[in-house]
């Protein structure tokens, strides 16, 4: 029980510094504190359950997802209408058509077309007692149709209450009307003068409701909805917000095994809304793609037909010239013809004719771009190529030109929106021009090579007479025109066949469908765990902060490790009304603890048979030094040792009250010479215990205690008594006790559980280990027995409750955990 003192003569500085230093955080005490406050955690669990139940039932908005899969045919590049594409970034790869469609599905223009065409800026919901539920348009018995020529207030709830017979009461908010209204035609806001709140009104389907900030009518849903609604709440959104909301909830992926299969998903608060949107979006996409392809193919057919007519006339003229030479000049049978060279020249000039035809188509495409007459654009197949990048840039350019015309009606030419749209147009023009330039260069390079090859072949024909060369030139011209005609005729046939078999390149495999899919969000379980965790964290944080800020002594083991001062004993809580515990309750555990202290004191003193002076002190008042002094003196007196208790805490006299002694004369009177020693010594009901009280509070207590007369007083008492117990002043407040320790044989330092501050022990610990104080021991006072002695530090004075040994055992009740443990053991033993 009494740790050995470090007796080394010299100690290194780090060792000295650790004496009196306590750990910043006591994990053992923290865990005990958590267990002690278990009810807060249970309470927070109940609160968390209530909050999570209310959240999941009344506030959590379910998020649903539906999917649609479709197949995309390859090699179907075409120009799109401006309603479908803008600001694409073409992704290079094997599945260019699929990537292009993905960009289009997520494009602003395609979704803006849907928003405007299907009035997706009108949002429907209904509200119960607490929770609002989002509705699909088809779930409402009526649709709201806005007058787009009239200014409308956005985010202004319009509540419709069914009144029977197709009538509905329009209820608007009591406040919140705005003068900043939205124009659906120009997709911008305009300010109007202030106005009074529009009144509520009952209207029927087809009847217009008009107010300064709203104009709409109700259209009856031809399909009777399954839901019976007490109210329909309608909110209007801007086109831009509606488009952004849609784009942010649509996702497009490709099948991992077949790259031409696309899987489109849409999330939203209403499952039917996601299903209907996906089906409508793809249906509109199919229609637009087919119409676009038909338009381009029709333009291509007209272009080829016109060229065939022109080339046909040239072919007829060339045939007449050739026939004239054959008949008039009789050159139809030229001898020694170099058939090999002529065949080679015919093939080269046929290739050249085909390239010139393609260049002519390139010129047509280029002129169409420059004139911005996109409705007359022909297919790039007429120019002999299919280029997704070029198709995308032309599509984007067309959409940008239309957008610029719309912005020009709102903004000035030098405004930022107009500068930005012009910048985008220039980028798209550079992209399309760059693609055409590449094909021009390719074709002209091939033509130059063909011309060189023809020149080489012509050198073999220079030996022919002039007439025969004239015939050969006419024949070559005819062959070249014929090759051009045949090339155009072949392309025309291809275009006509394509138009005859034309259909959408998008085939729906699995349409979106409501099959009762469960919601994908929110993560209610995660939210519940977060609520529980957050609420449980609150008491944990409070206890943790309290533990970190708590500087009181609570752990005996930590106390001994930090101070290395011998522990004489542990005293429990005093439940009696006075401080005479040993006299009033001799069989209590506290009384037994003082007997243990009496026995352990022999380790602090030399047992030479002489009188012993024992000084009792503490850090500050209230730690129980007077209580320990009284009961220690009582124990010594009861053990047949002549003992006297001296009240030398002259500033705060106490001991006279419990012994019912008059404090008129005491040690202060004796030290000032007012009375003799016999007048201050008082008898008690213990025959071997006398008490000398402090007496009246003197003006100079320190000088009296350090006076020579006080030393002589103590020495005189040594000749009379076996033990002299001094109740001295606290060392943390005054230094009187340090002076008195020079004349004591043993010193007891009282530490009170959960009262004494850790830093207060720093000075006494340093003095003890620097040998300024000797024969020092600690008494741990007012310990709560319910916590278990020493947190596992193996001493047992005063803590044997439950065994019938002490007076407290008759009122002792085992802790709940102990009772559960004993019950389990009993059941197991029976088995």
PDB file of N, CA and C in Angstrom, residues 441-532:
ATOM      1  N   UNK A 441      -8.331  19.558-100.102  1.00  0.00           N
ATOM      2  CA  UNK A 441      -6.911  19.236-100.299  1.00  0.00           C
ATOM      3  C   UNK A 441      -6.730  17.795-100.756  1.00  0.00           C
ATOM      4  N   UNK A 442      -7.510  16.898-100.156  1.00  0.00           N
ATOM      5  CA  UNK A 442      -7.412  15.479-100.512  1.00  0.00           C
ATOM      6  C   UNK A 442      -7.797  15.269-101.976  1.00  0.00           C
ATOM      7  N   UNK A 443      -8.923  15.867-102.399  1.00  0.00           N
ATOM      8  CA  UNK A 443      -9.399  15.659-103.768  1.00  0.00           C
ATOM      9  C   UNK A 443      -8.473  16.307-104.785  1.00  0.00           C
ATOM     10  N   UNK A 444      -8.004  17.540-104.514  1.00  0.00           N
ATOM     11  CA  UNK A 444      -7.115  18.223-105.467  1.00  0.00           C
ATOM     12  C   UNK A 444      -5.778  17.501-105.570  1.00  0.00           C
ATOM     13  N   UNK A 445      -5.329  16.942-104.487  1.00  0.00           N
ATOM     14  CA  UNK A 445      -4.094  16.155-104.547  1.00  0.00           C
ATOM     15  C   UNK A 445      -4.272  14.951-105.452  1.00  0.00           C
ATOM     16  N   UNK A 446      -5.417  14.282-105.344  1.00  0.00           N
ATOM     17  CA  UNK A 446      -5.695  13.125-106.193  1.00  0.00           C
ATOM     18  C   UNK A 446      -5.837  13.546-107.659  1.00  0.00           C
ATOM     19  N   UNK A 447      -6.472  14.719-107.902  1.00  0.00           N
ATOM     20  CA  UNK A 447      -6.630  15.198-109.293  1.00  0.00           C
ATOM     21  C   UNK A 447      -5.276  15.524-109.904  1.00  0.00           C
ATOM     22  N   UNK A 448      -4.404  16.165-109.151  1.00  0.00           N
ATOM     23  CA  UNK A 448      -3.070  16.490-109.677  1.00  0.00           C
ATOM     24  C   UNK A 448      -2.302  15.220-110.039  1.00  0.00           C
ATOM     25  N   UNK A 449      -2.439  14.218-109.232  1.00  0.00           N
ATOM     26  CA  UNK A 449      -1.775  12.956-109.530  1.00  0.00           C
ATOM     27  C   UNK A 449      -2.349  12.331-110.799  1.00  0.00           C
ATOM     28  N   UNK A 450      -3.691  12.418-110.919  1.00  0.00           N
ATOM     29  CA  UNK A 450      -4.333  11.872-112.124  1.00  0.00           C
ATOM     30  C   UNK A 450      -3.879  12.640-113.358  1.00  0.00           C
ATOM     31  N   UNK A 451      -3.776  13.977-113.278  1.00  0.00           N
ATOM     32  CA  UNK A 451      -3.325  14.786-114.417  1.00  0.00           C
ATOM     33  C   UNK A 451      -1.920  14.385-114.835  1.00  0.00           C
ATOM     34  N   UNK A 452      -1.063  14.135-113.873  1.00  0.00           N
ATOM     35  CA  UNK A 452       0.310  13.713-114.206  1.00  0.00           C
ATOM     36  C   UNK A 452       0.296  12.352-114.893  1.00  0.00           C
ATOM     37  N   UNK A 453      -0.539  11.458-114.377  1.00  0.00           N
ATOM     38  CA  UNK A 453      -0.610  10.138-115.008  1.00  0.00           C
ATOM     39  C   UNK A 453      -1.187  10.233-116.419  1.00  0.00           C
ATOM     40  N   UNK A 454      -2.159  11.123-116.622  1.00  0.00           N
ATOM     41  CA  UNK A 454      -2.743  11.304-117.965  1.00  0.00           C
ATOM     42  C   UNK A 454      -1.720  11.886-118.922  1.00  0.00           C
ATOM     43  N   UNK A 455      -0.911  12.837-118.432  1.00  0.00           N
ATOM     44  CA  UNK A 455       0.133  13.440-119.280  1.00  0.00           C
ATOM     45  C   UNK A 455       1.124  12.380-119.742  1.00  0.00           C
ATOM     46  N   UNK A 456       1.502  11.480-118.850  1.00  0.00           N
ATOM     47  CA  UNK A 456       2.420  10.408-119.227  1.00  0.00           C
ATOM     48  C   UNK A 456       1.789   9.501-120.284  1.00  0.00           C
ATOM     49  N   UNK A 457       0.491   9.195-120.083  1.00  0.00           N
ATOM     50  CA  UNK A 457      -0.183   8.332-121.063  1.00  0.00           C
ATOM     51  C   UNK A 457      -0.354   9.038-122.407  1.00  0.00           C
ATOM     52  N   UNK A 458      -0.575  10.387-122.399  1.00  0.00           N
ATOM     53  CA  UNK A 458      -0.740  11.144-123.636  1.00  0.00           C
ATOM     54  C   UNK A 458       0.533  11.154-124.480  1.00  0.00           C
ATOM     55  N   UNK A 459       1.661  11.026-123.831  1.00  0.00           N
ATOM     56  CA  UNK A 459       2.933  11.059-124.571  1.00  0.00           C
ATOM     57  C   UNK A 459       3.044   9.878-125.544  1.00  0.00           C
ATOM     58  N   UNK A 460       2.340   8.805-125.236  1.00  0.00           N
ATOM     59  CA  UNK A 460       2.369   7.647-126.130  1.00  0.00           C
ATOM     60  C   UNK A 460       1.477   7.853-127.353  1.00  0.00           C
ATOM     61  N   UNK A 461       0.616   8.912-127.338  1.00  0.00           N
ATOM     62  CA  UNK A 461      -0.316   9.147-128.440  1.00  0.00           C
ATOM     63  C   UNK A 461       0.126  10.307-129.343  1.00  0.00           C
ATOM     64  N   UNK A 462       1.286  10.901-129.063  1.00  0.00           N
ATOM     65  CA  UNK A 462       1.742  12.058-129.868  1.00  0.00           C
ATOM     66  C   UNK A 462       2.032  11.683-131.321  1.00  0.00           C
ATOM     67  N   UNK A 463       2.258  10.406-131.606  1.00  0.00           N
ATOM     68  CA  UNK A 463       2.605   9.984-132.980  1.00  0.00           C
ATOM     69  C   UNK A 463       1.388   9.877-133.897  1.00  0.00           C
ATOM     70  N   UNK A 464       0.179   9.986-133.316  1.00  0.00           N
ATOM     71  CA  UNK A 464      -1.032   9.875-134.145  1.00  0.00           C
ATOM     72  C   UNK A 464      -1.192  11.137-135.003  1.00  0.00           C
ATOM     73  N   UNK A 465      -1.804  10.973-136.225  1.00  0.00           N
ATOM     74  CA  UNK A 465      -2.099  12.143-137.058  1.00  0.00           C
ATOM     75  C   UNK A 465      -3.108  13.064-136.359  1.00  0.00           C
ATOM     76  N   UNK A 466      -3.182  14.319-136.862  1.00  0.00           N
ATOM     77  CA  UNK A 466      -4.017  15.331-136.207  1.00  0.00           C
ATOM     78  C   UNK A 466      -5.473  14.923-136.195  1.00  0.00           C
ATOM     79  N   UNK A 467      -5.999  14.382-137.278  1.00  0.00           N
ATOM     80  CA  UNK A 467      -7.409  14.003-137.307  1.00  0.00           C
ATOM     81  C   UNK A 467      -7.713  12.935-136.289  1.00  0.00           C
ATOM     82  N   UNK A 468      -6.825  11.970-136.214  1.00  0.00           N
ATOM     83  CA  UNK A 468      -7.062  10.880-135.274  1.00  0.00           C
ATOM     84  C   UNK A 468      -6.962  11.374-133.826  1.00  0.00           C
ATOM     85  N   UNK A 469      -6.043  12.356-133.589  1.00  0.00           N
ATOM     86  CA  UNK A 469      -5.955  12.905-132.229  1.00  0.00           C
ATOM     87  C   UNK A 469      -7.212  13.664-131.887  1.00  0.00           C
ATOM     88  N   UNK A 470      -7.809  14.373-132.894  1.00  0.00           N
ATOM     89  CA  UNK A 470      -9.061  15.074-132.645  1.00  0.00           C
ATOM     90  C   UNK A 470     -10.159  14.098-132.259  1.00  0.00           C
ATOM     91  N   UNK A 471     -10.195  12.956-132.952  1.00  0.00           N
ATOM     92  CA  UNK A 471     -11.204  11.961-132.632  1.00  0.00           C
ATOM     93  C   UNK A 471     -10.987  11.392-131.222  1.00  0.00           C
ATOM     94  N   UNK A 472      -9.735  11.126-130.932  1.00  0.00           N
ATOM     95  CA  UNK A 472      -9.427  10.555-129.606  1.00  0.00           C
ATOM     96  C   UNK A 472      -9.773  11.553-128.502  1.00  0.00           C
ATOM     97  N   UNK A 473      -9.518  12.858-128.729  1.00  0.00           N
ATOM     98  CA  UNK A 473      -9.873  13.876-127.727  1.00  0.00           C
ATOM     99  C   UNK A 473     -11.382  13.935-127.519  1.00  0.00           C
ATOM    100  N   UNK A 474     -12.121  13.867-128.608  1.00  0.00           N
ATOM    101  CA  UNK A 474     -13.579  13.890-128.499  1.00  0.00           C
ATOM    102  C   UNK A 474     -14.077  12.650-127.764  1.00  0.00           C
ATOM    103  N   UNK A 475     -13.464  11.508-128.048  1.00  0.00           N
ATOM    104  CA  UNK A 475     -13.868  10.271-127.381  1.00  0.00           C
ATOM    105  C   UNK A 475     -13.567  10.341-125.877  1.00  0.00           C
ATOM    106  N   UNK A 476     -12.418  10.907-125.547  1.00  0.00           N
ATOM    107  CA  UNK A 476     -12.049  11.034-124.136  1.00  0.00           C
ATOM    108  C   UNK A 476     -13.009  11.974-123.403  1.00  0.00           C
ATOM    109  N   UNK A 477     -13.365  13.074-124.083  1.00  0.00           N
ATOM    110  CA  UNK A 477     -14.312  14.013-123.458  1.00  0.00           C
ATOM    111  C   UNK A 477     -15.649  13.340-123.198  1.00  0.00           C
ATOM    112  N   UNK A 478     -16.094  12.570-124.208  1.00  0.00           N
ATOM    113  CA  UNK A 478     -17.365  11.857-124.052  1.00  0.00           C
ATOM    114  C   UNK A 478     -17.285  10.865-122.875  1.00  0.00           C
ATOM    115  N   UNK A 479     -16.192  10.129-122.845  1.00  0.00           N
ATOM    116  CA  UNK A 479     -16.038   9.128-121.767  1.00  0.00           C
ATOM    117  C   UNK A 479     -16.027   9.788-120.388  1.00  0.00           C
ATOM    118  N   UNK A 480     -15.371  10.959-120.302  1.00  0.00           N
ATOM    119  CA  UNK A 480     -15.280  11.648-119.012  1.00  0.00           C
ATOM    120  C   UNK A 480     -16.655  12.149-118.559  1.00  0.00           C
ATOM    121  N   UNK A 481     -17.406  12.729-119.509  1.00  0.00           N
ATOM    122  CA  UNK A 481     -18.745  13.208-119.170  1.00  0.00           C
ATOM    123  C   UNK A 481     -19.646  12.038-118.830  1.00  0.00           C
ATOM    124  N   UNK A 482     -19.503  10.939-119.546  1.00  0.00           N
ATOM    125  CA  UNK A 482     -20.299   9.750-119.285  1.00  0.00           C
ATOM    126  C   UNK A 482     -20.000   9.192-117.886  1.00  0.00           C
ATOM    127  N   UNK A 483     -18.703   9.192-117.538  1.00  0.00           N
ATOM    128  CA  UNK A 483     -18.322   8.698-116.202  1.00  0.00           C
ATOM    129  C   UNK A 483     -18.937   9.583-115.115  1.00  0.00           C
ATOM    130  N   UNK A 484     -18.926  10.918-115.356  1.00  0.00           N
ATOM    131  CA  UNK A 484     -19.526  11.834-114.383  1.00  0.00           C
ATOM    132  C   UNK A 484     -21.014  11.578-114.259  1.00  0.00           C
ATOM    133  N   UNK A 485     -21.666  11.375-115.410  1.00  0.00           N
ATOM    134  CA  UNK A 485     -23.102  11.123-115.404  1.00  0.00           C
ATOM    135  C   UNK A 485     -23.429   9.827-114.654  1.00  0.00           C
ATOM    136  N   UNK A 486     -22.638   8.801-114.945  1.00  0.00           N
ATOM    137  CA  UNK A 486     -22.881   7.516-114.277  1.00  0.00           C
ATOM    138  C   UNK A 486     -22.646   7.612-112.765  1.00  0.00           C
ATOM    139  N   UNK A 487     -21.630   8.393-112.390  1.00  0.00           N
ATOM    140  CA  UNK A 487     -21.345   8.564-110.960  1.00  0.00           C
ATOM    141  C   UNK A 487     -22.513   9.263-110.263  1.00  0.00           C
ATOM    142  N   UNK A 488     -23.022  10.334-110.896  1.00  0.00           N
ATOM    143  CA  UNK A 488     -24.158  11.049-110.298  1.00  0.00           C
ATOM    144  C   UNK A 488     -25.399  10.179-110.291  1.00  0.00           C
ATOM    145  N   UNK A 489     -25.570   9.408-111.377  1.00  0.00           N
ATOM    146  CA  UNK A 489     -26.737   8.536-111.456  1.00  0.00           C
ATOM    147  C   UNK A 489     -26.693   7.475-110.348  1.00  0.00           C
ATOM    148  N   UNK A 490     -25.503   6.950-110.074  1.00  0.00           N
ATOM    149  CA  UNK A 490     -25.372   5.961-109.003  1.00  0.00           C
ATOM    150  C   UNK A 490     -25.693   6.560-107.639  1.00  0.00           C
ATOM    151  N   UNK A 491     -25.217   7.784-107.408  1.00  0.00           N
ATOM    152  CA  UNK A 491     -25.513   8.432-106.133  1.00  0.00           C
ATOM    153  C   UNK A 491     -26.998   8.749-106.007  1.00  0.00           C
ATOM    154  N   UNK A 492     -27.615   9.118-107.161  1.00  0.00           N
ATOM    155  CA  UNK A 492     -29.052   9.392-107.108  1.00  0.00           C
ATOM    156  C   UNK A 492     -29.832   8.126-106.752  1.00  0.00           C
ATOM    157  N   UNK A 493     -29.436   7.024-107.362  1.00  0.00           N
ATOM    158  CA  UNK A 493     -30.107   5.764-107.052  1.00  0.00           C
ATOM    159  C   UNK A 493     -29.938   5.400-105.582  1.00  0.00           C
ATOM    160  N   UNK A 494     -28.721   5.596-105.050  1.00  0.00           N
ATOM    161  CA  UNK A 494     -28.476   5.309-103.634  1.00  0.00           C
ATOM    162  C   UNK A 494     -29.347   6.179-102.735  1.00  0.00           C
ATOM    163  N   UNK A 495     -29.467   7.450-103.112  1.00  0.00           N
ATOM    164  CA  UNK A 495     -30.267   8.373-102.297  1.00  0.00           C
ATOM    165  C   UNK A 495     -31.744   7.992-102.348  1.00  0.00           C
ATOM    166  N   UNK A 496     -32.227   7.644-103.558  1.00  0.00           N
ATOM    167  CA  UNK A 496     -33.635   7.266-103.674  1.00  0.00           C
ATOM    168  C   UNK A 496     -33.937   5.985-102.896  1.00  0.00           C
ATOM    169  N   UNK A 497     -33.030   5.032-102.955  1.00  0.00           N
ATOM    170  CA  UNK A 497     -33.222   3.797-102.190  1.00  0.00           C
ATOM    171  C   UNK A 497     -33.196   4.094-100.680  1.00  0.00           C
ATOM    172  N   UNK A 498     -32.314   4.994-100.297  1.00  0.00           N
ATOM    173  CA  UNK A 498     -32.217   5.360 -98.882  1.00  0.00           C
ATOM    174  C   UNK A 498     -33.498   6.030 -98.409  1.00  0.00           C
ATOM    175  N   UNK A 499     -34.072   6.897 -99.276  1.00  0.00           N
ATOM    176  CA  UNK A 499     -35.297   7.576 -98.897  1.00  0.00           C
ATOM    177  C   UNK A 499     -36.464   6.593 -98.822  1.00  0.00           C
ATOM    178  N   UNK A 500     -36.460   5.623 -99.756  1.00  0.00           N
ATOM    179  CA  UNK A 500     -37.561   4.666 -99.773  1.00  0.00           C
ATOM    180  C   UNK A 500     -37.533   3.777 -98.539  1.00  0.00           C
ATOM    181  N   UNK A 501     -36.330   3.447 -98.089  1.00  0.00           N
ATOM    182  CA  UNK A 501     -36.204   2.552 -96.920  1.00  0.00           C
ATOM    183  C   UNK A 501     -35.891   3.325 -95.646  1.00  0.00           C
ATOM    184  N   UNK A 502     -36.038   4.637 -95.713  1.00  0.00           N
ATOM    185  CA  UNK A 502     -35.613   5.452 -94.571  1.00  0.00           C
ATOM    186  C   UNK A 502     -36.509   5.230 -93.357  1.00  0.00           C
ATOM    187  N   UNK A 503     -35.886   5.064 -92.237  1.00  0.00           N
ATOM    188  CA  UNK A 503     -36.575   4.977 -90.950  1.00  0.00           C
ATOM    189  C   UNK A 503     -35.609   5.456 -89.872  1.00  0.00           C
ATOM    190  N   UNK A 504     -36.153   5.650 -88.703  1.00  0.00           N
ATOM    191  CA  UNK A 504     -35.323   6.176 -87.618  1.00  0.00           C
ATOM    192  C   UNK A 504     -34.194   5.206 -87.303  1.00  0.00           C
ATOM    193  N   UNK A 505     -33.029   5.763 -87.054  1.00  0.00           N
ATOM    194  CA  UNK A 505     -31.875   4.936 -86.687  1.00  0.00           C
ATOM    195  C   UNK A 505     -31.887   4.582 -85.205  1.00  0.00           C
ATOM    196  N   UNK A 506     -32.960   4.957 -84.510  1.00  0.00           N
ATOM    197  CA  UNK A 506     -33.081   4.662 -83.075  1.00  0.00           C
ATOM    198  C   UNK A 506     -34.198   3.657 -82.890  1.00  0.00           C
ATOM    199  N   UNK A 507     -33.875   2.515 -82.312  1.00  0.00           N
ATOM    200  CA  UNK A 507     -34.883   1.477 -82.053  1.00  0.00           C
ATOM    201  C   UNK A 507     -34.950   1.245 -80.549  1.00  0.00           C
ATOM    202  N   UNK A 508     -36.139   1.415 -79.967  1.00  0.00           N
ATOM    203  CA  UNK A 508     -36.318   1.216 -78.531  1.00  0.00           C
ATOM    204  C   UNK A 508     -36.384  -0.278 -78.240  1.00  0.00           C
ATOM    205  N   UNK A 509     -35.520  -0.736 -77.361  1.00  0.00           N
ATOM    206  CA  UNK A 509     -35.511  -2.146 -76.972  1.00  0.00           C
ATOM    207  C   UNK A 509     -36.467  -2.361 -75.802  1.00  0.00           C
ATOM    208  N   UNK A 510     -36.237  -1.627 -74.737  1.00  0.00           N
ATOM    209  CA  UNK A 510     -37.109  -1.695 -73.557  1.00  0.00           C
ATOM    210  C   UNK A 510     -37.548  -0.284 -73.199  1.00  0.00           C
ATOM    211  N   UNK A 511     -38.822   0.058 -73.414  1.00  0.00           N
ATOM    212  CA  UNK A 511     -39.272   1.399 -73.018  1.00  0.00           C
ATOM    213  C   UNK A 511     -39.305   1.522 -71.499  1.00  0.00           C
ATOM    214  N   UNK A 512     -39.297   2.758 -71.033  1.00  0.00           N
ATOM    215  CA  UNK A 512     -39.425   2.998 -69.596  1.00  0.00           C
ATOM    216  C   UNK A 512     -40.807   2.581 -69.139  1.00  0.00           C
ATOM    217  N   UNK A 513     -40.865   1.972 -67.953  1.00  0.00           N
ATOM    218  CA  UNK A 513     -42.141   1.431 -67.483  1.00  0.00           C
ATOM    219  C   UNK A 513     -42.186   1.473 -65.964  1.00  0.00           C
ATOM    220  N   UNK A 514     -43.368   1.743 -65.446  1.00  0.00           N
ATOM    221  CA  UNK A 514     -43.585   1.714 -63.993  1.00  0.00           C
ATOM    222  C   UNK A 514     -43.955   0.294 -63.595  1.00  0.00           C
ATOM    223  N   UNK A 515     -43.000  -0.396 -62.995  1.00  0.00           N
ATOM    224  CA  UNK A 515     -43.241  -1.759 -62.517  1.00  0.00           C
ATOM    225  C   UNK A 515     -43.136  -1.805 -60.996  1.00  0.00           C
ATOM    226  N   UNK A 516     -43.399  -0.671 -60.379  1.00  0.00           N
ATOM    227  CA  UNK A 516     -43.346  -0.620 -58.919  1.00  0.00           C
ATOM    228  C   UNK A 516     -41.932  -0.587 -58.366  1.00  0.00           C
ATOM    229  N   UNK A 517     -41.011   0.056 -59.104  1.00  0.00           N
ATOM    230  CA  UNK A 517     -39.628   0.121 -58.618  1.00  0.00           C
ATOM    231  C   UNK A 517     -39.575   0.823 -57.263  1.00  0.00           C
ATOM    232  N   UNK A 518     -38.797   0.291 -56.332  1.00  0.00           N
ATOM    233  CA  UNK A 518     -38.642   0.980 -55.038  1.00  0.00           C
ATOM    234  C   UNK A 518     -37.809   2.233 -55.207  1.00  0.00           C
ATOM    235  N   UNK A 519     -37.933   3.172 -54.302  1.00  0.00           N
ATOM    236  CA  UNK A 519     -37.121   4.394 -54.405  1.00  0.00           C
ATOM    237  C   UNK A 519     -35.641   4.090 -54.229  1.00  0.00           C
ATOM    238  N   UNK A 520     -34.806   4.848 -54.906  1.00  0.00           N
ATOM    239  CA  UNK A 520     -33.351   4.702 -54.789  1.00  0.00           C
ATOM    240  C   UNK A 520     -32.783   5.673 -53.763  1.00  0.00           C
ATOM    241  N   UNK A 521     -33.577   6.570 -53.291  1.00  0.00           N
ATOM    242  CA  UNK A 521     -33.112   7.535 -52.310  1.00  0.00           C
ATOM    243  C   UNK A 521     -34.311   8.241 -51.692  1.00  0.00           C
ATOM    244  N   UNK A 522     -34.117   9.013 -50.635  1.00  0.00           N
ATOM    245  CA  UNK A 522     -32.812   9.203 -49.998  1.00  0.00           C
ATOM    246  C   UNK A 522     -32.410   7.977 -49.192  1.00  0.00           C
ATOM    247  N   UNK A 523     -31.169   7.971 -48.750  1.00  0.00           N
ATOM    248  CA  UNK A 523     -30.670   6.876 -47.930  1.00  0.00           C
ATOM    249  C   UNK A 523     -31.202   7.060 -46.513  1.00  0.00           C
ATOM    250  N   UNK A 524     -32.452   6.586 -46.312  1.00  0.00           N
ATOM    251  CA  UNK A 524     -33.110   6.796 -45.017  1.00  0.00           C
ATOM    252  C   UNK A 524     -32.328   6.140 -43.899  1.00  0.00           C
ATOM    253  N   UNK A 525     -31.798   4.933 -44.177  1.00  0.00           N
ATOM    254  CA  UNK A 525     -31.007   4.264 -43.148  1.00  0.00           C
ATOM    255  C   UNK A 525     -29.775   5.083 -42.791  1.00  0.00           C
ATOM    256  N   UNK A 526     -29.122   5.612 -43.826  1.00  0.00           N
ATOM    257  CA  UNK A 526     -27.946   6.444 -43.569  1.00  0.00           C
ATOM    258  C   UNK A 526     -28.290   7.683 -42.771  1.00  0.00           C
ATOM    259  N   UNK A 527     -29.435   8.300 -43.119  1.00  0.00           N
ATOM    260  CA  UNK A 527     -29.867   9.492 -42.374  1.00  0.00           C
ATOM    261  C   UNK A 527     -30.189   9.127 -40.930  1.00  0.00           C
ATOM    262  N   UNK A 528     -30.844   7.970 -40.745  1.00  0.00           N
ATOM    263  CA  UNK A 528     -31.154   7.537 -39.378  1.00  0.00           C
ATOM    264  C   UNK A 528     -29.884   7.324 -38.575  1.00  0.00           C
ATOM    265  N   UNK A 529     -28.917   6.642 -39.187  1.00  0.00           N
ATOM    266  CA  UNK A 529     -27.657   6.418 -38.484  1.00  0.00           C
ATOM    267  C   UNK A 529     -26.963   7.755 -38.180  1.00  0.00           C
ATOM    268  N   UNK A 530     -27.064   8.694 -39.120  1.00  0.00           N
ATOM    269  CA  UNK A 530     -26.447  10.005 -38.888  1.00  0.00           C
ATOM    270  C   UNK A 530     -27.144  10.735 -37.733  1.00  0.00           C
ATOM    271  N   UNK A 531     -28.484  10.626 -37.683  1.00  0.00           N
ATOM    272  CA  UNK A 531     -29.229  11.258 -36.583  1.00  0.00           C
ATOM    273  C   UNK A 531     -28.853  10.625 -35.254  1.00  0.00           C
ATOM    274  N   UNK A 532     -28.872   9.273 -35.225  1.00  0.00           N
ATOM    275  CA  UNK A 532     -28.495   8.585 -33.994  1.00  0.00           C
ATOM    276  C   UNK A 532     -27.062   8.932 -33.605  1.00  0.00           C
TER     277      UNK A 532
END
